[in-house]
Structure formats: structure tokens, C-alpha cells
Short mmCIF file of C-alpha atoms and ligand atoms in Angstrom, two decimals:
data_model
loop_
_atom_site.label_atom_id
_atom_site.label_comp_id
_atom_site.label_asym_id
_atom_site.label_seq_id
_atom_site.Cartn_x
_atom_site.Cartn_y
_atom_site.Cartn_z
CA UNK A 1 126.78 -184.39 -116.34
CA UNK A 2 130.41 -184.97 -117.31
CA UNK A 3 133.00 -182.22 -116.96
CA UNK A 4 133.33 -182.28 -120.79
CA UNK A 5 129.75 -181.20 -121.55
CA UNK A 6 129.79 -177.89 -123.43
CA UNK A 7 128.94 -174.91 -121.26
CA UNK A 8 126.49 -173.80 -123.95
CA UNK A 9 124.16 -176.53 -122.64
CA UNK A 10 124.67 -175.94 -118.94
CA UNK A 11 121.14 -174.52 -118.51
CA UNK A 12 119.45 -176.98 -120.84
CA UNK A 13 116.67 -178.89 -119.16
CA UNK A 14 115.82 -181.80 -121.42
CA UNK A 15 112.25 -182.64 -122.40
CA UNK A 16 110.73 -185.35 -120.22
CA UNK A 17 108.56 -187.71 -122.29
CA UNK A 18 105.59 -189.50 -120.72
CA UNK A 19 106.35 -192.82 -119.04
CA UNK A 20 106.74 -195.86 -121.34
CA UNK A 21 106.83 -198.59 -118.66
CA UNK A 22 108.55 -201.84 -119.58
CA UNK A 23 105.72 -203.73 -117.88
CA UNK A 24 103.25 -201.99 -120.18
CA UNK A 25 100.72 -204.84 -120.02
CA UNK A 26 100.07 -204.03 -116.37
CA UNK A 27 98.63 -200.64 -117.28
CA UNK A 28 95.77 -199.07 -119.11
CA UNK A 29 98.01 -196.55 -120.83
CA UNK A 30 96.36 -193.15 -121.21
CA UNK A 31 99.42 -190.93 -120.72
CA UNK A 32 101.07 -190.23 -124.08
CA UNK A 33 98.19 -189.61 -126.49
CA UNK A 34 98.95 -192.66 -128.59
CA UNK A 35 96.31 -194.36 -130.69
CA UNK A 36 94.81 -197.51 -129.17
CA UNK A 37 94.46 -198.93 -132.70
CA UNK A 38 97.23 -200.68 -134.65
CA UNK A 39 98.50 -199.04 -137.85
CA UNK A 40 96.54 -199.80 -141.01
CA UNK A 41 96.86 -203.54 -141.85
CA UNK A 42 96.97 -202.56 -145.52
CA UNK A 43 99.98 -200.32 -144.79
CA UNK A 44 101.73 -203.06 -142.82
CA UNK A 45 101.38 -205.44 -145.78
CA UNK A 46 102.62 -202.78 -148.22
CA UNK A 47 105.63 -201.92 -146.04
CA UNK A 48 106.60 -205.59 -145.56
CA UNK A 49 106.64 -205.93 -149.34
CA UNK A 50 108.62 -202.70 -149.94
CA UNK A 51 111.34 -202.83 -147.33
CA UNK A 52 113.50 -205.67 -148.48
CA UNK A 53 116.33 -203.34 -149.56
CA UNK A 54 117.73 -202.22 -146.24
CA UNK A 55 121.39 -202.52 -147.26
CA UNK A 56 121.00 -199.24 -149.16
CA UNK A 57 120.44 -195.82 -147.63
CA UNK A 58 116.91 -194.50 -147.66
CA UNK A 59 115.97 -191.87 -150.24
CA UNK A 60 117.21 -188.58 -148.72
CA UNK A 61 114.39 -186.72 -150.49
CA UNK A 62 111.71 -189.24 -149.44
CA UNK A 63 110.23 -188.53 -152.86
CA UNK A 64 107.40 -191.04 -153.03
CA UNK A 65 106.30 -190.28 -149.48
CA UNK A 66 106.53 -186.52 -150.04
CA UNK A 67 104.39 -186.84 -153.17
CA UNK A 68 101.82 -188.90 -151.24
CA UNK A 69 101.63 -186.25 -148.48
CA UNK A 70 101.34 -183.50 -151.10
CA UNK A 71 98.49 -185.34 -152.87
CA UNK A 72 96.68 -185.90 -149.57
CA UNK A 73 96.73 -182.19 -148.74
CA UNK A 74 96.41 -180.84 -152.29
CA UNK A 75 99.71 -178.94 -152.23
CA UNK A 76 102.81 -179.13 -154.44
CA UNK A 77 105.51 -181.65 -153.37
CA UNK A 78 108.03 -178.81 -152.95
CA UNK A 79 105.77 -177.47 -150.17
CA UNK A 80 106.33 -180.62 -148.05
CA UNK A 81 109.19 -181.82 -145.86
CA UNK A 82 108.94 -185.27 -144.25
CA UNK A 83 110.56 -185.41 -140.82
CA UNK A 84 111.48 -187.86 -138.08
CA UNK A 85 108.34 -187.21 -136.04
CA UNK A 86 106.85 -183.73 -136.06
CA UNK A 87 109.26 -182.94 -133.20
CA UNK A 88 111.99 -182.81 -135.83
CA UNK A 89 109.96 -180.40 -138.00
CA UNK A 90 109.42 -178.18 -134.95
CA UNK A 91 113.09 -178.26 -134.04
CA UNK A 92 114.05 -177.36 -137.64
CA UNK A 93 111.64 -174.40 -137.44
CA UNK A 94 113.24 -173.22 -134.18
CA UNK A 95 116.69 -173.61 -135.78
CA UNK A 96 115.70 -171.76 -138.93
CA UNK A 97 113.49 -168.98 -137.62
CA UNK A 98 114.36 -168.08 -134.04
CA UNK A 99 117.33 -166.05 -132.83
CA UNK A 100 118.06 -162.91 -130.82
CA UNK A 101 116.19 -160.73 -133.35
CA UNK A 102 113.30 -163.18 -133.61
CA UNK A 103 112.54 -164.62 -130.19
CA UNK A 104 110.13 -167.53 -130.00
CA UNK A 105 106.65 -166.63 -128.72
CA UNK A 106 104.36 -169.30 -127.34
CA UNK A 107 101.72 -169.85 -124.67
CA UNK A 108 102.57 -170.38 -120.98
CA UNK A 109 100.60 -173.63 -121.09
CA UNK A 110 101.48 -175.56 -124.24
CA UNK A 111 103.69 -178.32 -125.58
CA UNK A 112 106.61 -178.69 -123.17
CA UNK A 113 109.13 -179.19 -125.95
CA UNK A 114 108.94 -175.56 -127.20
CA UNK A 115 111.06 -174.06 -124.39
CA UNK A 116 113.51 -176.95 -124.76
CA UNK A 117 113.93 -176.32 -128.50
CA UNK A 118 114.42 -172.62 -127.78
CA UNK A 119 117.10 -173.33 -125.14
CA UNK A 120 118.79 -175.92 -127.35
CA UNK A 121 119.09 -173.37 -130.14
CA UNK A 122 120.09 -170.55 -127.77
CA UNK A 123 117.03 -168.57 -128.84
CA UNK A 124 115.32 -166.25 -126.41
CA UNK A 125 111.63 -166.91 -125.89
CA UNK A 126 108.62 -165.29 -124.29
CA UNK A 127 105.64 -167.16 -122.92
CA UNK A 128 102.25 -165.50 -123.32
CA UNK A 129 99.65 -166.53 -120.74
CA UNK A 130 96.52 -168.25 -121.96
CA UNK A 131 93.33 -166.58 -120.75
CA UNK A 132 91.72 -167.63 -117.46
CA UNK A 133 89.66 -170.31 -119.24
CA UNK A 134 92.80 -171.65 -121.00
CA UNK A 135 91.76 -170.17 -124.34
CA UNK A 136 94.34 -168.50 -126.57
CA UNK A 137 93.62 -165.01 -127.87
CA UNK A 138 95.57 -164.18 -131.03
CA UNK A 139 95.42 -160.46 -130.16
CA UNK A 140 97.99 -161.22 -127.45
CA UNK A 141 100.48 -162.05 -130.24
CA UNK A 142 99.57 -159.38 -132.79
CA UNK A 143 102.07 -156.52 -132.78
CA UNK A 144 104.73 -158.48 -130.88
CA UNK A 145 108.09 -159.18 -132.49
CA UNK A 146 109.07 -162.83 -132.80
CA UNK A 147 108.29 -166.20 -134.34
CA UNK A 148 105.01 -167.62 -133.09
CA UNK A 149 104.47 -171.28 -132.19
CA UNK A 150 100.89 -172.38 -131.53
CA UNK A 151 99.72 -175.94 -130.97
CA UNK A 152 96.23 -176.17 -132.45
CA UNK A 153 94.52 -177.95 -130.75
CA UNK A 154 96.68 -176.96 -127.84
CA UNK A 155 98.33 -179.51 -125.56
CA UNK A 156 97.69 -180.39 -122.80
CA UNK A 157 94.37 -178.51 -122.86
CA UNK A 158 92.83 -179.84 -126.11
CA UNK A 159 91.32 -176.42 -126.81
CA UNK A 160 91.31 -175.37 -130.49
CA UNK A 161 91.22 -172.10 -132.41
CA UNK A 162 89.19 -171.68 -135.62
CA UNK A 163 91.13 -171.21 -138.87
CA UNK A 164 89.74 -167.67 -139.18
CA UNK A 165 91.65 -166.66 -136.02
CA UNK A 166 94.88 -168.26 -137.24
CA UNK A 167 94.48 -166.43 -140.54
CA UNK A 168 93.95 -163.14 -138.71
CA UNK A 169 97.25 -163.71 -136.88
CA UNK A 170 99.18 -164.84 -139.96
CA UNK A 171 98.10 -161.89 -142.09
CA UNK A 172 98.54 -159.33 -139.31
CA UNK A 173 102.28 -159.35 -140.06
CA UNK A 174 103.44 -161.21 -143.14
CA UNK A 175 107.06 -160.46 -142.20
CA UNK A 176 107.13 -162.91 -139.36
CA UNK A 177 106.80 -166.66 -139.27
CA UNK A 178 103.85 -168.40 -137.60
CA UNK A 179 104.21 -172.12 -136.92
CA UNK A 180 100.99 -174.04 -136.30
CA UNK A 181 101.53 -177.44 -134.70
CA UNK A 182 98.58 -179.57 -135.79
CA UNK A 183 99.62 -182.83 -134.10
CA UNK A 184 96.03 -183.39 -132.90
CA UNK A 185 94.03 -181.67 -135.64
CA UNK A 186 92.31 -184.81 -136.97
CA UNK A 187 90.17 -185.27 -133.86
CA UNK A 188 87.75 -182.46 -134.56
CA UNK A 189 89.67 -179.21 -135.16
CA UNK A 190 90.05 -177.24 -138.40
CA UNK A 191 93.36 -177.52 -140.27
CA UNK A 192 94.99 -174.44 -141.75
CA UNK A 193 97.07 -176.37 -144.31
CA UNK A 194 95.18 -174.71 -147.18
CA UNK A 195 96.38 -171.29 -145.94
CA UNK A 196 99.98 -172.30 -146.76
CA UNK A 197 99.11 -171.72 -150.42
CA UNK A 198 98.11 -168.14 -149.65
CA UNK A 199 100.63 -167.02 -147.01
CA UNK A 200 104.41 -167.33 -147.31
CA UNK A 201 104.95 -166.88 -143.56
CA UNK A 202 102.96 -169.90 -142.33
CA UNK A 203 104.33 -173.35 -141.46
CA UNK A 204 101.98 -176.21 -140.54
CA UNK A 205 103.41 -179.28 -138.80
CA UNK A 206 101.52 -182.57 -138.59
CA UNK A 207 102.29 -186.11 -137.51
CA UNK A 208 101.54 -189.76 -138.18
CA UNK A 209 101.85 -190.44 -134.42
CA UNK A 210 98.26 -189.80 -133.34
CA UNK A 211 95.40 -190.20 -135.82
CA UNK A 212 97.50 -192.51 -138.02
CA UNK A 213 98.54 -194.90 -135.21
CA UNK A 214 102.25 -194.68 -136.04
CA UNK A 215 103.97 -193.08 -133.03
CA UNK A 216 106.63 -195.81 -132.97
CA UNK A 217 107.51 -195.22 -136.63
CA UNK A 218 108.47 -191.57 -136.00
CA UNK A 219 107.01 -189.75 -138.97
CA UNK A 220 105.88 -186.16 -139.27
CA UNK A 221 105.95 -183.38 -141.85
CA UNK A 222 105.95 -179.66 -142.38
CA UNK A 223 103.86 -177.95 -145.06
CA UNK A 224 104.75 -174.40 -146.10
CA UNK A 225 105.79 -172.27 -149.08
CA UNK A 226 108.51 -173.81 -151.24
CA UNK A 227 110.98 -171.16 -150.04
CA UNK A 228 110.42 -172.16 -146.41
CA UNK A 229 110.70 -175.86 -147.25
CA UNK A 230 114.01 -175.06 -148.98
CA UNK A 231 115.24 -173.42 -145.72
CA UNK A 232 114.15 -176.43 -143.67
CA UNK A 233 115.86 -178.73 -146.15
CA UNK A 234 119.10 -176.80 -145.65
CA UNK A 235 118.80 -177.53 -141.93
CA UNK A 236 117.90 -181.16 -142.60
CA UNK A 237 120.84 -181.79 -144.93
CA UNK A 238 123.11 -180.15 -142.34
CA UNK A 239 121.94 -182.47 -139.56
CA UNK A 240 120.55 -185.78 -140.82
CA UNK A 241 120.06 -186.19 -144.60
CA UNK A 242 118.53 -189.66 -144.24
CA UNK A 243 116.10 -188.57 -141.57
CA UNK A 244 113.34 -190.96 -142.71
CA UNK A 245 114.28 -194.62 -142.73
CA UNK A 246 113.03 -196.87 -145.56
CA UNK A 247 110.64 -198.86 -143.36
CA UNK A 248 108.98 -195.77 -141.96
CA UNK A 249 108.73 -194.21 -145.39
CA UNK A 250 107.00 -197.30 -146.82
CA UNK A 251 104.59 -197.35 -143.88
CA UNK A 252 103.81 -193.67 -144.41
CA UNK A 253 102.96 -194.27 -148.07
CA UNK A 254 100.81 -197.28 -147.12
CA UNK A 255 99.01 -195.36 -144.37
CA UNK A 256 98.14 -192.51 -146.72
CA UNK A 257 96.64 -194.98 -149.18
CA UNK A 258 94.20 -196.08 -146.47
CA UNK A 259 92.62 -192.84 -145.32
CA UNK A 260 89.29 -194.59 -144.67
CA UNK A 261 90.96 -196.55 -141.84
CA UNK A 262 92.34 -193.35 -140.30
CA UNK A 263 88.95 -191.65 -140.53
CA UNK A 264 87.16 -194.60 -138.94
CA UNK A 265 89.63 -194.63 -136.01
CA UNK A 266 89.34 -190.87 -135.50
CA UNK A 267 85.55 -191.22 -135.35
CA UNK A 268 85.88 -193.97 -132.74
CA UNK A 269 88.14 -191.76 -130.61
CA UNK A 270 85.70 -188.85 -130.90
CA UNK A 271 82.88 -191.15 -129.74
CA UNK A 272 84.95 -192.49 -126.83
CA UNK A 273 85.88 -188.94 -125.89
CA UNK A 274 82.21 -188.01 -125.67
CA UNK A 275 81.47 -191.07 -123.54
CA UNK A 276 84.34 -190.18 -121.16
CA UNK A 277 83.53 -186.48 -120.95
CA UNK A 278 79.86 -187.17 -120.17
CA UNK A 279 80.76 -189.67 -117.43
CA UNK A 280 83.30 -187.28 -115.86
CA UNK A 281 80.92 -184.33 -115.96
CA UNK A 282 78.31 -186.47 -114.22
CA UNK A 283 80.87 -186.95 -111.45
CA UNK A 284 81.36 -183.18 -111.16
CA UNK A 285 84.66 -182.91 -113.06
CA UNK A 286 85.68 -179.81 -114.94
CA UNK A 287 86.58 -180.89 -118.47
CA UNK A 288 87.96 -178.41 -121.00
CA UNK A 289 86.30 -178.58 -124.45
CA UNK A 290 88.63 -180.89 -126.37
CA UNK A 291 89.22 -181.26 -130.11
CA UNK A 292 92.09 -183.70 -129.46
CA UNK A 293 92.56 -187.37 -128.58
CA UNK A 294 92.94 -186.40 -124.93
CA UNK A 295 91.04 -184.40 -122.34
CA UNK A 296 92.19 -182.09 -119.57
CA UNK A 297 90.31 -182.59 -116.33
CA UNK A 298 90.16 -181.42 -112.72
CA UNK A 299 87.91 -181.90 -109.72
CA UNK A 300 87.28 -180.00 -106.49
CA UNK A 301 87.01 -183.37 -104.76
CA UNK A 302 90.57 -184.56 -105.38
CA UNK A 303 93.75 -182.77 -106.33
CA UNK A 304 95.60 -183.53 -109.56
CA UNK A 305 98.65 -185.25 -108.02
CA UNK A 306 96.48 -187.50 -105.89
CA UNK A 307 94.25 -188.47 -108.79
CA UNK A 308 97.30 -189.28 -110.95
CA UNK A 309 98.96 -191.31 -108.15
CA UNK A 310 95.86 -193.29 -107.15
CA UNK A 311 95.07 -194.05 -110.81
CA UNK A 312 98.61 -195.35 -111.30
CA UNK A 313 98.31 -197.53 -108.20
CA UNK A 314 95.13 -198.91 -109.72
CA UNK A 315 96.86 -199.64 -113.05
CA UNK A 316 95.78 -196.60 -115.10
CA UNK A 317 98.47 -194.21 -116.35
CA UNK A 318 97.50 -190.62 -117.09
CA UNK A 319 99.71 -187.51 -117.32
CA UNK A 320 100.12 -184.94 -114.57
CA UNK A 321 102.14 -181.72 -114.88
CA UNK A 322 103.60 -179.97 -111.86
CA UNK A 323 103.48 -176.46 -113.35
CA UNK A 324 101.61 -174.19 -110.90
CA UNK A 325 98.72 -173.15 -113.07
CA UNK A 326 97.81 -176.71 -114.06
CA UNK A 327 98.99 -178.75 -111.09
CA UNK A 328 95.39 -179.51 -110.16
CA UNK A 329 94.68 -180.98 -113.60
CA UNK A 330 95.36 -184.32 -115.30
CA UNK A 331 95.59 -185.03 -119.00
CA UNK A 332 93.89 -188.24 -120.04
CA UNK A 333 94.43 -189.78 -123.48
CA UNK A 334 91.36 -191.24 -125.13
CA UNK A 335 91.83 -194.96 -125.75
CA UNK A 336 89.54 -197.83 -126.65
CA UNK A 337 86.02 -197.93 -125.24
CA UNK A 338 87.11 -200.70 -122.86
CA UNK A 339 90.06 -198.66 -121.56
CA UNK A 340 87.82 -195.66 -120.97
CA UNK A 341 85.28 -197.81 -119.09
CA UNK A 342 88.08 -199.07 -116.83
CA UNK A 343 89.31 -195.50 -116.35
CA UNK A 344 85.83 -194.29 -115.36
CA UNK A 345 85.35 -197.21 -112.96
CA UNK A 346 88.67 -196.45 -111.26
CA UNK A 347 87.90 -192.74 -111.01
CA UNK A 348 84.57 -193.58 -109.34
CA UNK A 349 86.38 -195.82 -106.83
CA UNK A 350 88.94 -193.10 -106.08
CA UNK A 351 86.28 -190.43 -105.56
CA UNK A 352 84.37 -192.79 -103.25
CA UNK A 353 87.56 -193.36 -101.20
CA UNK A 354 88.23 -189.60 -101.07
CA UNK A 355 84.60 -189.00 -99.99
CA UNK A 356 84.68 -191.60 -97.24
CA UNK A 357 87.97 -190.20 -95.88
CA UNK A 358 86.41 -186.73 -95.78
CA UNK A 359 83.43 -188.11 -93.84
CA UNK A 360 85.65 -189.64 -91.08
N1 PMP B 1 103.23 -181.45 -130.95
C1 PMP B 1 102.52 -181.72 -129.88
C2 PMP B 1 101.59 -180.67 -129.36
C3 PMP B 1 102.64 -182.95 -129.23
O1 PMP B 1 101.95 -183.21 -128.11
C4 PMP B 1 103.51 -183.92 -129.75
C5 PMP B 1 103.62 -185.29 -129.10
N2 PMP B 1 104.43 -185.36 -128.01
C6 PMP B 1 104.26 -183.57 -130.88
C7 PMP B 1 104.09 -182.35 -131.47
C8 PMP B 1 105.31 -184.48 -131.45
O2 PMP B 1 104.83 -185.67 -131.93
P1 PMP B 1 105.69 -186.59 -132.89
O3 PMP B 1 107.14 -186.17 -132.79
O4 PMP B 1 105.44 -187.95 -132.40
O5 PMP B 1 105.17 -186.32 -134.27
#
């Protein structure tokens, strides 16, 4: 840190993204919940055609893209804000709706960026422990003052809440904002986008990074009442008016015109998840019920750090978190069938090594 860095950031601990090794080809990469599939070929062709005019700024309103998102989710275009990844939508929500009077409320085990956004915006926050089985109980939030952030499905657990529970929370106090982060919703959970037409205090954030194979393009969006979208636009125009570049915007439009491709890929991931979960359970692993493109696993036979380290040595990258409550767990992204077969083979080898060491 330089001596010039503002003291307002002296306690800020930056978010640590998963490893993106430069020698990527050496690894089976199951650590950042990316899609193993390329973006829609139809979208790539469309974007190549559309992005010849890069000497001009992109459309600050991202109108065509916004309309395409609105059509996809059957909402009005003024209920949509396109953002630079859903991280930007989440940060805008922290900027707009958290402060000393409205602290941020979120689970103790959830997306690691939430406390960073809170710190960055000098907003107090309270973490609310998940239950013993890592499930979230909305009653723990009802009656508390503050702006609620819930990842549904949650990360890194993969556990999802039904829409009826989210609705119960949203309507329990229509004077406070609830933000539902649906980054992983397309892999088997229920979306609450339709509730944004009924409740003025609900914001739903989604992304093109996971089910739509476009993490590198950085595209997300928020869906909410038009008044909330107007607030978020005020924040956007005060930070980065051209937040979506022309190439990404064209890709987004192309991707949304090829929903069959997205659906097919999601189904493949769900199938590969089942294959992986079954194989791990056969080896005695605990696997939380996942509605996401990753699973959260632990074993009595090997601790989480060791499993992560040995897998890395064997060329498979997964994610391990050092936080006490989950330090014995690893999060494994679901990739192609081939990647998951390699992962399972390596896990078997590691367990066999651990077993033979125990026997000595
Ligand atoms: N929410 C959750 C729960 C996530 O895990 C991620 C991915 N790191 C995001 C939001 C942000 O994704 P992106 O900015 O790529 O849309």
C-alpha cells in the first residue's frame, strides 16, 4: 500500500478471485464455476457482424440488449439494467441501498464479495449464520432492519430456496430492499424474476457468466421495479456510463436469440452433476444438494485443504475456502463429462493414498 492511499480504505480487504493460471492447459479447471462450453456459435457470428463500429462509444443505455433481456423475462425494458458482470449490479445495489440506517444483511457462508462491497461503500453489515445443514431460513431475516442480500442458489453451497420462501421474506416488510443474486439459477433452481412485477422492494441480479458461457465478456443485469432501476441508473451514470462495451452488448443480444443452446448446455451440466454426485457419494463423500453448476463436498477420510492441494498437484483445480466453518469442504465446478471423469479418477487415487498412509 502506498502512503497516499485514502484512509477510508485502510481496512478494505479486496475480493480474491479464483485462480486463473496462465498455464491453463495444464489443468482441469473446476475452480471458478465457468461453463465448459463455448458461447453460442450463432451469437459469435452475430457479434462479429455487428461490432465493426468500435471508434464510437457504446450505447450508454444498451437499448437493444435491454429490450432483449426484457423480452426474455417478460418484463418492461425500464425494469432492466445491463451491467458489467452481475458483480457490478450487486455493487450498485450496495451503493444505492446500504448505509448506517440500512445495514447489509447476508449469510455467514455466501458469496465472498458481499462483505467487500459493504466495506467499499462504508456500509455496516451483519452476517446471519446458515443453519447446521447449510440451509438458509428466511425467518432469521424477518423483523431485522437492513437490506438483505441472498444468493439463490447460494455459493459456495449450491443450496437453493423455493420462490415461495423468497416471497414470504419480500412481503414481510415491503419497506426494505431484498436483493436476490440468481447467478446460478439456471441449473435447477426457481427464479423469482416474475415477483419483480408484484413487489417494488425486490431486485433480482443474473449473469451471462455461467449458464450462457460468457464469463469473459462480463455481462450481467438487474431486474426490478422501474423506480429501482432509475436509482441504479443514477449510480451507473455517476460511475461508468458506458459500462457495457459494444462487443459484449452484441454478444448478449446474440446469446439471447439462441436460448435453445443455453438450455441444452444447462441440461448437460445437470447430467454431469448427477454423475459426479453419485460417484462421490459412492466414495463416502458428503455432498450438499446442489441446484448450481458446482457442488460442495467433504469427506471424513481427507481434510479439505489436503484434497484441494493433492488435486492441484494432480492437475485438477477446485476451490477451497479457509473460513472455519467450511475449511473441511471443497467447491467443485461441474465441467464436461470428460473433466468430471478425470476429477473422479484423481479423487479415487487420492483417497487410496490417504487410506494406505493410514494403514502404515
Ligand atoms: N454472484 C455469485 C454468487 C457468484 O458466485 C458470482 C461469480 N463469482 C457472481 C455473482 C458474479 O458473477 P459475474 O460478475 O461474472 O456476473
